[in-house]
PDB file of C-alpha atoms in Angstrom:
ATOM      1  CA  LEU A   5     -45.533 -25.550  -2.890  1.00  0.00           C
ATOM      2  CA  LEU A   6     -48.416 -25.068  -0.749  1.00  0.00           C
ATOM      3  CA  SER A   7     -45.987 -25.330   2.215  1.00  0.00           C
ATOM      4  CA  ALA A   8     -43.918 -23.115   1.029  1.00  0.00           C
ATOM      5  CA  GLY A   9     -46.437 -20.754   0.327  1.00  0.00           C
ATOM      6  CA  ALA A  10     -47.854 -21.068   4.360  1.00  0.00           C
ATOM      7  CA  LEU A  11     -44.886 -20.651   5.607  1.00  0.00           C
ATOM      8  CA  ALA A  12     -43.931 -17.670   3.888  1.00  0.00           C
ATOM      9  CA  LEU A  13     -47.005 -16.191   5.451  1.00  0.00           C
ATOM     10  CA  THR A  14     -46.078 -17.434   8.609  1.00  0.00           C
ATOM     11  CA  PRO A  15     -43.758 -14.686  10.944  1.00  0.00           C
ATOM     12  CA  ILE A  16     -41.450 -16.210  12.655  1.00  0.00           C
ATOM     13  CA  PRO A  17     -39.779 -15.149  15.527  1.00  0.00           C
ATOM     14  CA  SER A  18     -36.313 -14.986  16.262  1.00  0.00           C
ATOM     15  CA  PRO A  19     -35.558 -14.978  20.153  1.00  0.00           C
ATOM     16  CA  ALA A  20     -32.051 -13.948  21.524  1.00  0.00           C
ATOM     17  CA  ARG A  21     -29.663 -16.954  21.682  1.00  0.00           C
ATOM     18  CA  ILE A  22     -29.470 -18.532  25.908  1.00  0.00           C
ATOM     19  CA  GLY A  23     -26.044 -19.927  26.494  1.00  0.00           C
ATOM     20  CA  ALA A  24     -22.447 -19.763  24.475  1.00  0.00           C
ATOM     21  CA  ASP A  25     -21.394 -16.280  22.363  1.00  0.00           C
ATOM     22  CA  ARG A  26     -19.614 -18.131  20.110  1.00  0.00           C
ATOM     23  CA  PRO A  27     -21.926 -20.730  18.719  1.00  0.00           C
ATOM     24  CA  SER A  28     -20.274 -24.410  17.659  1.00  0.00           C
ATOM     25  CA  LEU A  29     -22.142 -27.531  15.806  1.00  0.00           C
ATOM     26  CA  TRP A  30     -20.357 -30.079  18.384  1.00  0.00           C
ATOM     27  CA  ARG A  31     -21.274 -27.759  21.544  1.00  0.00           C
ATOM     28  CA  ASP A  32     -25.049 -27.313  20.415  1.00  0.00           C
ATOM     29  CA  ALA A  33     -25.410 -30.522  19.670  1.00  0.00           C
ATOM     30  CA  GLY A  34     -23.794 -31.676  22.683  1.00  0.00           C
ATOM     31  CA  PHE A  35     -26.162 -29.120  24.920  1.00  0.00           C
ATOM     32  CA  GLY A  36     -29.233 -30.627  22.726  1.00  0.00           C
ATOM     33  CA  PHE A  37     -28.654 -34.090  23.747  1.00  0.00           C
ATOM     34  CA  GLY A  38     -27.916 -33.152  27.444  1.00  0.00           C
ATOM     35  CA  TYR A  39     -31.277 -31.017  27.250  1.00  0.00           C
ATOM     36  CA  ILE A  40     -33.290 -34.206  26.022  1.00  0.00           C
ATOM     37  CA  LEU A  41     -31.521 -36.822  28.206  1.00  0.00           C
ATOM     38  CA  ARG A  42     -31.643 -34.874  31.818  1.00  0.00           C
ATOM     39  CA  ARG A  43     -35.368 -34.040  30.438  1.00  0.00           C
ATOM     40  CA  ARG A  44     -36.475 -38.144  30.618  1.00  0.00           C
ATOM     41  CA  PRO A  45     -39.897 -38.023  29.685  1.00  0.00           C
ATOM     42  CA  LEU A  46     -39.112 -35.876  26.878  1.00  0.00           C
ATOM     43  CA  LEU A  47     -36.628 -38.703  26.299  1.00  0.00           C
ATOM     44  CA  TRP A  48     -39.319 -41.715  26.052  1.00  0.00           C
ATOM     45  CA  LEU A  49     -41.867 -39.276  23.843  1.00  0.00           C
ATOM     46  CA  LEU A  50     -38.890 -39.299  21.413  1.00  0.00           C
ATOM     47  CA  ALA A  51     -38.446 -42.705  21.492  1.00  0.00           C
ATOM     48  CA  ALA A  52     -42.078 -43.269  20.769  1.00  0.00           C
ATOM     49  CA  PHE A  53     -41.412 -41.805  17.321  1.00  0.00           C
ATOM     50  CA  THR A  54     -38.028 -43.456  17.245  1.00  0.00           C
ATOM     51  CA  ALA A  55     -39.777 -47.013  17.423  1.00  0.00           C
ATOM     52  CA  ALA A  56     -43.043 -45.696  14.880  1.00  0.00           C
ATOM     53  CA  ASN A  57     -40.284 -44.401  12.456  1.00  0.00           C
ATOM     54  CA  PHE A  58     -38.116 -47.786  12.513  1.00  0.00           C
ATOM     55  CA  ALA A  59     -41.119 -49.956  12.254  1.00  0.00           C
ATOM     56  CA  GLY A  60     -43.214 -47.559   9.305  1.00  0.00           C
ATOM     57  CA  THR A  61     -39.528 -48.429   7.286  1.00  0.00           C
ATOM     58  CA  PHE A  62     -40.209 -51.977   6.755  1.00  0.00           C
ATOM     59  CA  VAL A  63     -43.922 -50.901   5.492  1.00  0.00           C
ATOM     60  CA  THR A  64     -42.383 -48.715   3.102  1.00  0.00           C
ATOM     61  CA  VAL A  65     -39.612 -50.720   1.691  1.00  0.00           C
ATOM     62  CA  TYR A  66     -42.022 -54.121   1.676  1.00  0.00           C
ATOM     63  CA  LEU A  67     -45.062 -52.688  -0.109  1.00  0.00           C
ATOM     64  CA  PRO A  68     -43.657 -54.015  -3.959  1.00  0.00           C
ATOM     65  CA  LEU A  69     -42.575 -57.360  -2.462  1.00  0.00           C
ATOM     66  CA  LEU A  70     -46.073 -57.415  -0.362  1.00  0.00           C
ATOM     67  CA  VAL A  71     -48.236 -56.457  -3.511  1.00  0.00           C
ATOM     68  CA  ARG A  72     -46.451 -59.241  -5.389  1.00  0.00           C
ATOM     69  CA  PHE A  73     -46.162 -62.110  -3.352  1.00  0.00           C
ATOM     70  CA  ASN A  74     -49.068 -61.909  -0.278  1.00  0.00           C
ATOM     71  CA  LEU A  75     -52.245 -59.953  -1.502  1.00  0.00           C
ATOM     72  CA  ALA A  76     -54.192 -60.788  -3.780  1.00  0.00           C
ATOM     73  CA  ALA A  77     -55.749 -58.332  -6.486  1.00  0.00           C
ATOM     74  CA  PRO A  78     -58.041 -60.314  -8.896  1.00  0.00           C
ATOM     75  CA  GLY A  79     -57.963 -58.541 -11.792  1.00  0.00           C
ATOM     76  CA  LEU A  80     -55.643 -55.814 -11.352  1.00  0.00           C
ATOM     77  CA  THR A  81     -51.936 -55.634 -12.736  1.00  0.00           C
ATOM     78  CA  PHE A  82     -48.765 -55.433 -10.288  1.00  0.00           C
ATOM     79  CA  SER A  83     -48.509 -51.786 -10.860  1.00  0.00           C
ATOM     80  CA  ASP A  84     -52.480 -51.055 -10.780  1.00  0.00           C
ATOM     81  CA  ALA A  85     -52.517 -52.775  -6.954  1.00  0.00           C
ATOM     82  CA  LEU A  86     -49.114 -50.816  -6.117  1.00  0.00           C
ATOM     83  CA  ALA A  87     -50.919 -47.755  -7.376  1.00  0.00           C
ATOM     84  CA  LEU A  88     -53.955 -48.414  -5.762  1.00  0.00           C
ATOM     85  CA  LEU A  89     -52.195 -49.234  -2.024  1.00  0.00           C
ATOM     86  CA  THR A  90     -50.058 -46.117  -2.251  1.00  0.00           C
ATOM     87  CA  SER A  91     -52.820 -44.000  -3.468  1.00  0.00           C
ATOM     88  CA  VAL A  92     -55.403 -45.373  -0.579  1.00  0.00           C
ATOM     89  CA  GLY A  93     -52.647 -44.916   2.427  1.00  0.00           C
ATOM     90  CA  SER A  94     -51.974 -41.269   0.897  1.00  0.00           C
ATOM     91  CA  ILE A  95     -55.222 -40.323   0.969  1.00  0.00           C
ATOM     92  CA  GLY A  96     -55.329 -41.346   4.603  1.00  0.00           C
ATOM     93  CA  GLY A  97     -52.656 -38.867   5.408  1.00  0.00           C
ATOM     94  CA  LEU A  98     -53.946 -36.083   3.925  1.00  0.00           C
ATOM     95  CA  LEU A  99     -57.508 -37.259   5.715  1.00  0.00           C
ATOM     96  CA  GLY A 100     -55.671 -37.543   9.550  1.00  0.00           C
ATOM     97  CA  GLY A 101     -53.859 -33.880   8.758  1.00  0.00           C
ATOM     98  CA  ALA A 102     -56.704 -32.608   7.731  1.00  0.00           C
ATOM     99  CA  ALA A 103     -58.868 -34.117  10.708  1.00  0.00           C
ATOM    100  CA  VAL A 104     -56.618 -32.689  12.989  1.00  0.00           C
ATOM    101  CA  SER A 105     -55.859 -29.289  11.881  1.00  0.00           C
ATOM    102  CA  ALA A 106     -59.893 -28.844  11.948  1.00  0.00           C
ATOM    103  CA  TRP A 107     -59.990 -30.230  15.043  1.00  0.00           C
ATOM    104  CA  GLY A 108     -57.396 -28.552  16.556  1.00  0.00           C
ATOM    105  CA  GLY A 109     -56.134 -31.322  18.403  1.00  0.00           C
ATOM    106  CA  LEU A 110     -56.245 -32.023  22.906  1.00  0.00           C
ATOM    107  CA  ARG A 111     -55.711 -28.815  24.962  1.00  0.00           C
ATOM    108  CA  ASN A 112     -54.715 -31.464  27.951  1.00  0.00           C
ATOM    109  CA  ARG A 113     -53.011 -34.241  28.669  1.00  0.00           C
ATOM    110  CA  ARG A 114     -51.605 -34.232  24.754  1.00  0.00           C
ATOM    111  CA  ILE A 115     -49.475 -37.063  25.721  1.00  0.00           C
ATOM    112  CA  LEU A 116     -52.211 -39.638  24.941  1.00  0.00           C
ATOM    113  CA  GLY A 117     -53.049 -37.681  21.714  1.00  0.00           C
ATOM    114  CA  VAL A 118     -49.324 -39.028  20.577  1.00  0.00           C
ATOM    115  CA  LEU A 119     -49.585 -42.518  22.728  1.00  0.00           C
ATOM    116  CA  VAL A 120     -52.867 -43.961  21.320  1.00  0.00           C
ATOM    117  CA  PRO A 121     -52.735 -42.738  17.565  1.00  0.00           C
ATOM    118  CA  LEU A 122     -49.326 -44.754  17.712  1.00  0.00           C
ATOM    119  CA  ILE A 123     -51.277 -47.589  19.024  1.00  0.00           C
ATOM    120  CA  PHE A 124     -53.489 -47.372  16.530  1.00  0.00           C
ATOM    121  CA  LEU A 125     -50.698 -47.048  14.149  1.00  0.00           C
ATOM    122  CA  GLY A 126     -49.094 -50.334  15.597  1.00  0.00           C
ATOM    123  CA  ALA A 127     -52.087 -52.095  15.256  1.00  0.00           C
ATOM    124  CA  GLY A 128     -53.077 -51.257  11.596  1.00  0.00           C
ATOM    125  CA  GLN A 129     -49.194 -52.234  10.818  1.00  0.00           C
ATOM    126  CA  LEU A 130     -50.312 -55.381  11.942  1.00  0.00           C
ATOM    127  CA  ALA A 131     -53.225 -56.127  10.181  1.00  0.00           C
ATOM    128  CA  PHE A 132     -51.424 -54.742   7.325  1.00  0.00           C
ATOM    129  CA  GLY A 133     -48.672 -57.286   7.428  1.00  0.00           C
ATOM    130  CA  LEU A 134     -50.730 -60.434   8.286  1.00  0.00           C
ATOM    131  CA  SER A 135     -53.654 -59.396   5.499  1.00  0.00           C
ATOM    132  CA  ARG A 136     -53.840 -61.702   2.088  1.00  0.00           C
ATOM    133  CA  SER A 137     -56.206 -59.044   0.685  1.00  0.00           C
ATOM    134  CA  LEU A 138     -55.282 -56.201  -1.206  1.00  0.00           C
ATOM    135  CA  TYR A 139     -58.832 -53.840  -0.123  1.00  0.00           C
ATOM    136  CA  LEU A 140     -57.880 -54.672   3.633  1.00  0.00           C
ATOM    137  CA  ALA A 141     -54.483 -53.931   3.563  1.00  0.00           C
ATOM    138  CA  ALA A 142     -55.179 -50.869   1.664  1.00  0.00           C
ATOM    139  CA  ALA A 143     -57.641 -49.836   4.867  1.00  0.00           C
ATOM    140  CA  MET A 144     -54.969 -50.529   7.028  1.00  0.00           C
ATOM    141  CA  LEU A 145     -52.017 -48.585   5.545  1.00  0.00           C
ATOM    142  CA  ALA A 146     -55.181 -45.918   5.507  1.00  0.00           C
ATOM    143  CA  VAL A 147     -55.021 -45.869   9.414  1.00  0.00           C
ATOM    144  CA  GLN A 148     -51.642 -45.866   9.910  1.00  0.00           C
ATOM    145  CA  PHE A 149     -51.120 -43.014   7.630  1.00  0.00           C
ATOM    146  CA  ALA A 150     -53.931 -41.233   9.024  1.00  0.00           C
ATOM    147  CA  ALA A 151     -52.811 -41.776  12.547  1.00  0.00           C
ATOM    148  CA  GLY A 152     -49.361 -40.308  12.054  1.00  0.00           C
ATOM    149  CA  PRO A 153     -50.354 -36.262  11.669  1.00  0.00           C
ATOM    150  CA  VAL A 154     -52.753 -37.063  14.850  1.00  0.00           C
ATOM    151  CA  ALA A 155     -49.528 -38.074  16.761  1.00  0.00           C
ATOM    152  CA  ASN A 156     -46.943 -36.044  15.288  1.00  0.00           C
ATOM    153  CA  ALA A 157     -49.126 -32.489  15.932  1.00  0.00           C
ATOM    154  CA  HIS A 158     -49.823 -33.524  19.711  1.00  0.00           C
ATOM    155  CA  SER A 159     -46.077 -33.903  19.633  1.00  0.00           C
ATOM    156  CA  HIS A 160     -45.438 -30.798  18.003  1.00  0.00           C
ATOM    157  CA  ALA A 161     -47.647 -28.751  20.763  1.00  0.00           C
ATOM    158  CA  ILE A 162     -45.680 -30.989  23.928  1.00  0.00           C
ATOM    159  CA  TRP A 163     -41.766 -30.411  22.106  1.00  0.00           C
ATOM    160  CA  GLN A 164     -42.519 -26.554  21.321  1.00  0.00           C
ATOM    161  CA  GLY A 165     -44.450 -25.621  25.014  1.00  0.00           C
ATOM    162  CA  GLN A 166     -41.821 -27.140  26.961  1.00  0.00           C
ATOM    163  CA  VAL A 167     -38.602 -26.236  25.293  1.00  0.00           C
ATOM    164  CA  PRO A 168     -38.225 -22.111  25.508  1.00  0.00           C
ATOM    165  CA  PRO A 169     -38.204 -20.733  22.114  1.00  0.00           C
ATOM    166  CA  ALA A 170     -34.375 -19.914  22.419  1.00  0.00           C
ATOM    167  CA  LEU A 171     -33.443 -23.217  22.611  1.00  0.00           C
ATOM    168  CA  GLN A 172     -35.222 -24.932  20.243  1.00  0.00           C
ATOM    169  CA  GLY A 173     -33.125 -25.180  17.064  1.00  0.00           C
ATOM    170  CA  ARG A 174     -30.447 -26.819  19.294  1.00  0.00           C
ATOM    171  CA  VAL A 175     -33.039 -29.383  21.127  1.00  0.00           C
ATOM    172  CA  PHE A 176     -35.429 -30.144  17.800  1.00  0.00           C
ATOM    173  CA  ALA A 177     -32.006 -30.773  16.103  1.00  0.00           C
ATOM    174  CA  VAL A 178     -31.016 -33.367  17.992  1.00  0.00           C
ATOM    175  CA  ARG A 179     -34.693 -34.442  18.382  1.00  0.00           C
ATOM    176  CA  ARG A 180     -34.949 -35.033  14.711  1.00  0.00           C
ATOM    177  CA  LEU A 181     -31.475 -36.589  14.623  1.00  0.00           C
ATOM    178  CA  ILE A 182     -32.871 -39.078  17.087  1.00  0.00           C
ATOM    179  CA  ALA A 183     -36.206 -39.656  15.443  1.00  0.00           C
ATOM    180  CA  GLN A 184     -35.372 -40.139  12.290  1.00  0.00           C
ATOM    181  CA  PHE A 185     -31.925 -42.229  12.135  1.00  0.00           C
ATOM    182  CA  THR A 186     -33.848 -45.280  12.669  1.00  0.00           C
ATOM    183  CA  ALA A 187     -35.051 -44.795   8.992  1.00  0.00           C
ATOM    184  CA  PRO A 188     -31.953 -45.319   7.097  1.00  0.00           C
ATOM    185  CA  ALA A 189     -31.033 -48.110   9.512  1.00  0.00           C
ATOM    186  CA  GLY A 190     -34.198 -49.893   9.357  1.00  0.00           C
ATOM    187  CA  ALA A 191     -33.939 -49.705   5.473  1.00  0.00           C
ATOM    188  CA  ALA A 192     -30.006 -51.525   5.705  1.00  0.00           C
ATOM    189  CA  LEU A 193     -32.230 -54.264   7.761  1.00  0.00           C
ATOM    190  CA  ALA A 194     -34.517 -54.647   5.530  1.00  0.00           C
ATOM    191  CA  GLY A 195     -32.992 -56.322   3.162  1.00  0.00           C
ATOM    192  CA  TRP A 196     -31.186 -58.836   5.443  1.00  0.00           C
ATOM    193  CA  ALA A 197     -34.682 -59.608   7.493  1.00  0.00           C
ATOM    194  CA  GLY A 198     -36.711 -60.207   4.320  1.00  0.00           C
ATOM    195  CA  ALA A 199     -34.684 -62.830   2.478  1.00  0.00           C
ATOM    196  CA  ALA A 200     -34.361 -64.586   6.285  1.00  0.00           C
ATOM    197  CA  PHE A 201     -38.360 -63.953   6.718  1.00  0.00           C
ATOM    198  CA  ASN A 202     -41.580 -63.468   4.842  1.00  0.00           C
ATOM    199  CA  PRO A 203     -41.544 -59.757   4.751  1.00  0.00           C
ATOM    200  CA  GLY A 204     -45.544 -59.955   6.247  1.00  0.00           C
ATOM    201  CA  THR A 205     -44.631 -61.829   8.880  1.00  0.00           C
ATOM    202  CA  VAL A 206     -41.701 -59.032   9.616  1.00  0.00           C
ATOM    203  CA  VAL A 207     -44.189 -55.574   9.342  1.00  0.00           C
ATOM    204  CA  ALA A 208     -46.786 -57.629  11.548  1.00  0.00           C
ATOM    205  CA  VAL A 209     -43.852 -58.333  14.587  1.00  0.00           C
ATOM    206  CA  LEU A 210     -42.678 -54.973  13.749  1.00  0.00           C
ATOM    207  CA  GLY A 211     -46.443 -53.605  14.224  1.00  0.00           C
ATOM    208  CA  VAL A 212     -47.112 -55.892  17.512  1.00  0.00           C
ATOM    209  CA  ALA A 213     -43.577 -54.236  19.009  1.00  0.00           C
ATOM    210  CA  LEU A 214     -44.834 -50.874  18.729  1.00  0.00           C
ATOM    211  CA  ALA A 215     -48.405 -51.373  19.852  1.00  0.00           C
ATOM    212  CA  VAL A 216     -46.864 -53.093  22.793  1.00  0.00           C
ATOM    213  CA  PHE A 217     -44.065 -50.284  23.480  1.00  0.00           C
ATOM    214  CA  CYS A 218     -46.074 -47.164  22.964  1.00  0.00           C
ATOM    215  CA  LEU A 219     -48.970 -49.456  25.749  1.00  0.00           C
ATOM    216  CA  GLY A 220     -46.562 -49.356  28.156  1.00  0.00           C
ATOM    217  CA  LEU A 221     -45.696 -45.806  28.061  1.00  0.00           C
ATOM    218  CA  LEU A 222     -49.119 -45.104  28.440  1.00  0.00           C
ATOM    219  CA  PHE A 223     -48.962 -46.037  31.790  1.00  0.00           C
ATOM    220  CA  SER A 224     -46.062 -44.191  32.663  1.00  0.00           C
ATOM    221  CA  GLN A 225     -46.803 -41.545  35.339  1.00  0.00           C
ATOM    222  CA  SER A 226     -43.963 -39.669  34.825  1.00  0.00           C
ATOM    223  CA  LEU A 227     -44.547 -39.354  31.002  1.00  0.00           C
ATOM    224  CA  HIS A 228     -48.400 -38.193  31.465  1.00  0.00           C
ATOM    225  CA  ARG A 229     -46.687 -35.127  33.318  1.00  0.00           C
ATOM    226  CA  VAL A 230     -44.234 -34.382  29.968  1.00  0.00           C
ATOM    227  CA  GLU A 231     -46.364 -30.872  29.785  1.00  0.00           C
ATOM    228  CA  ASP A 232     -45.546 -29.599  33.318  1.00  0.00           C
ATOM    229  CA  ARG A 233     -42.448 -27.570  32.144  1.00  0.00           C
ATOM    230  CA  ALA A 234     -41.712 -26.627  35.738  1.00  0.00           C
ATOM    231  CA  TRP A 235     -41.397 -30.135  36.921  1.00  0.00           C
ATOM    232  CA  LEU A 236     -39.212 -31.153  33.846  1.00  0.00           C
ATOM    233  CA  ASP A 237     -36.988 -28.236  34.688  1.00  0.00           C
ATOM    234  CA  SER A 238     -36.434 -29.793  37.732  1.00  0.00           C
ATOM    235  CA  LEU A 239     -35.050 -33.277  36.826  1.00  0.00           C
ATOM    236  CA  ALA A 240     -32.409 -31.553  35.112  1.00  0.00           C
ATOM    237  CA  LEU A 241     -30.909 -29.934  37.914  1.00  0.00           C
TER     238      LEU A 241
END
């Protein structure tokens, strides 16, 4: 209700369409894919969130298993422990969103506002997966949930600044598809991985992989130029 209310009060521009006069789903999707693929730094930025969504899906799927078998919670029932864990994580997400809203985020070099929180998210996932204490796991889940809004806010600012408004519908639709297809893929793989390995170990390994991947992207010189629209457009020529 709060989100719908905020949207109802927000003026949303409707820019004139650029491109084919007769839009079609496949033509628009092809345009969106082509726009991103020809601008490689945007593709790498998108890859960071694709990896984060994949890794985060395993955390969500494995929460009940980790509470049941991995985390010590003296004096708490299973349902109480699971409720505590998810509540603390959700509070972390709320605080992260409130903090970045009050702060307003970085004005320059926003890519740091994307990659650094994702590195912390991966590190928090590593500690969460290896934890044997419910309270430590809850704190690490809060770190992960808090890092998400910060990274998302900076990512949205980059995309909205670099993609012309008249093209954002087509480009952002493809962006969302690529970033989020890993969630159902991760859920499909989670059952097999949880049966073959300890779920906590799986979560920890994926956290390390995410942190290392984003740390590598942090040293990419081209990615640091992702906010230079003229340079991005020159790559597509």
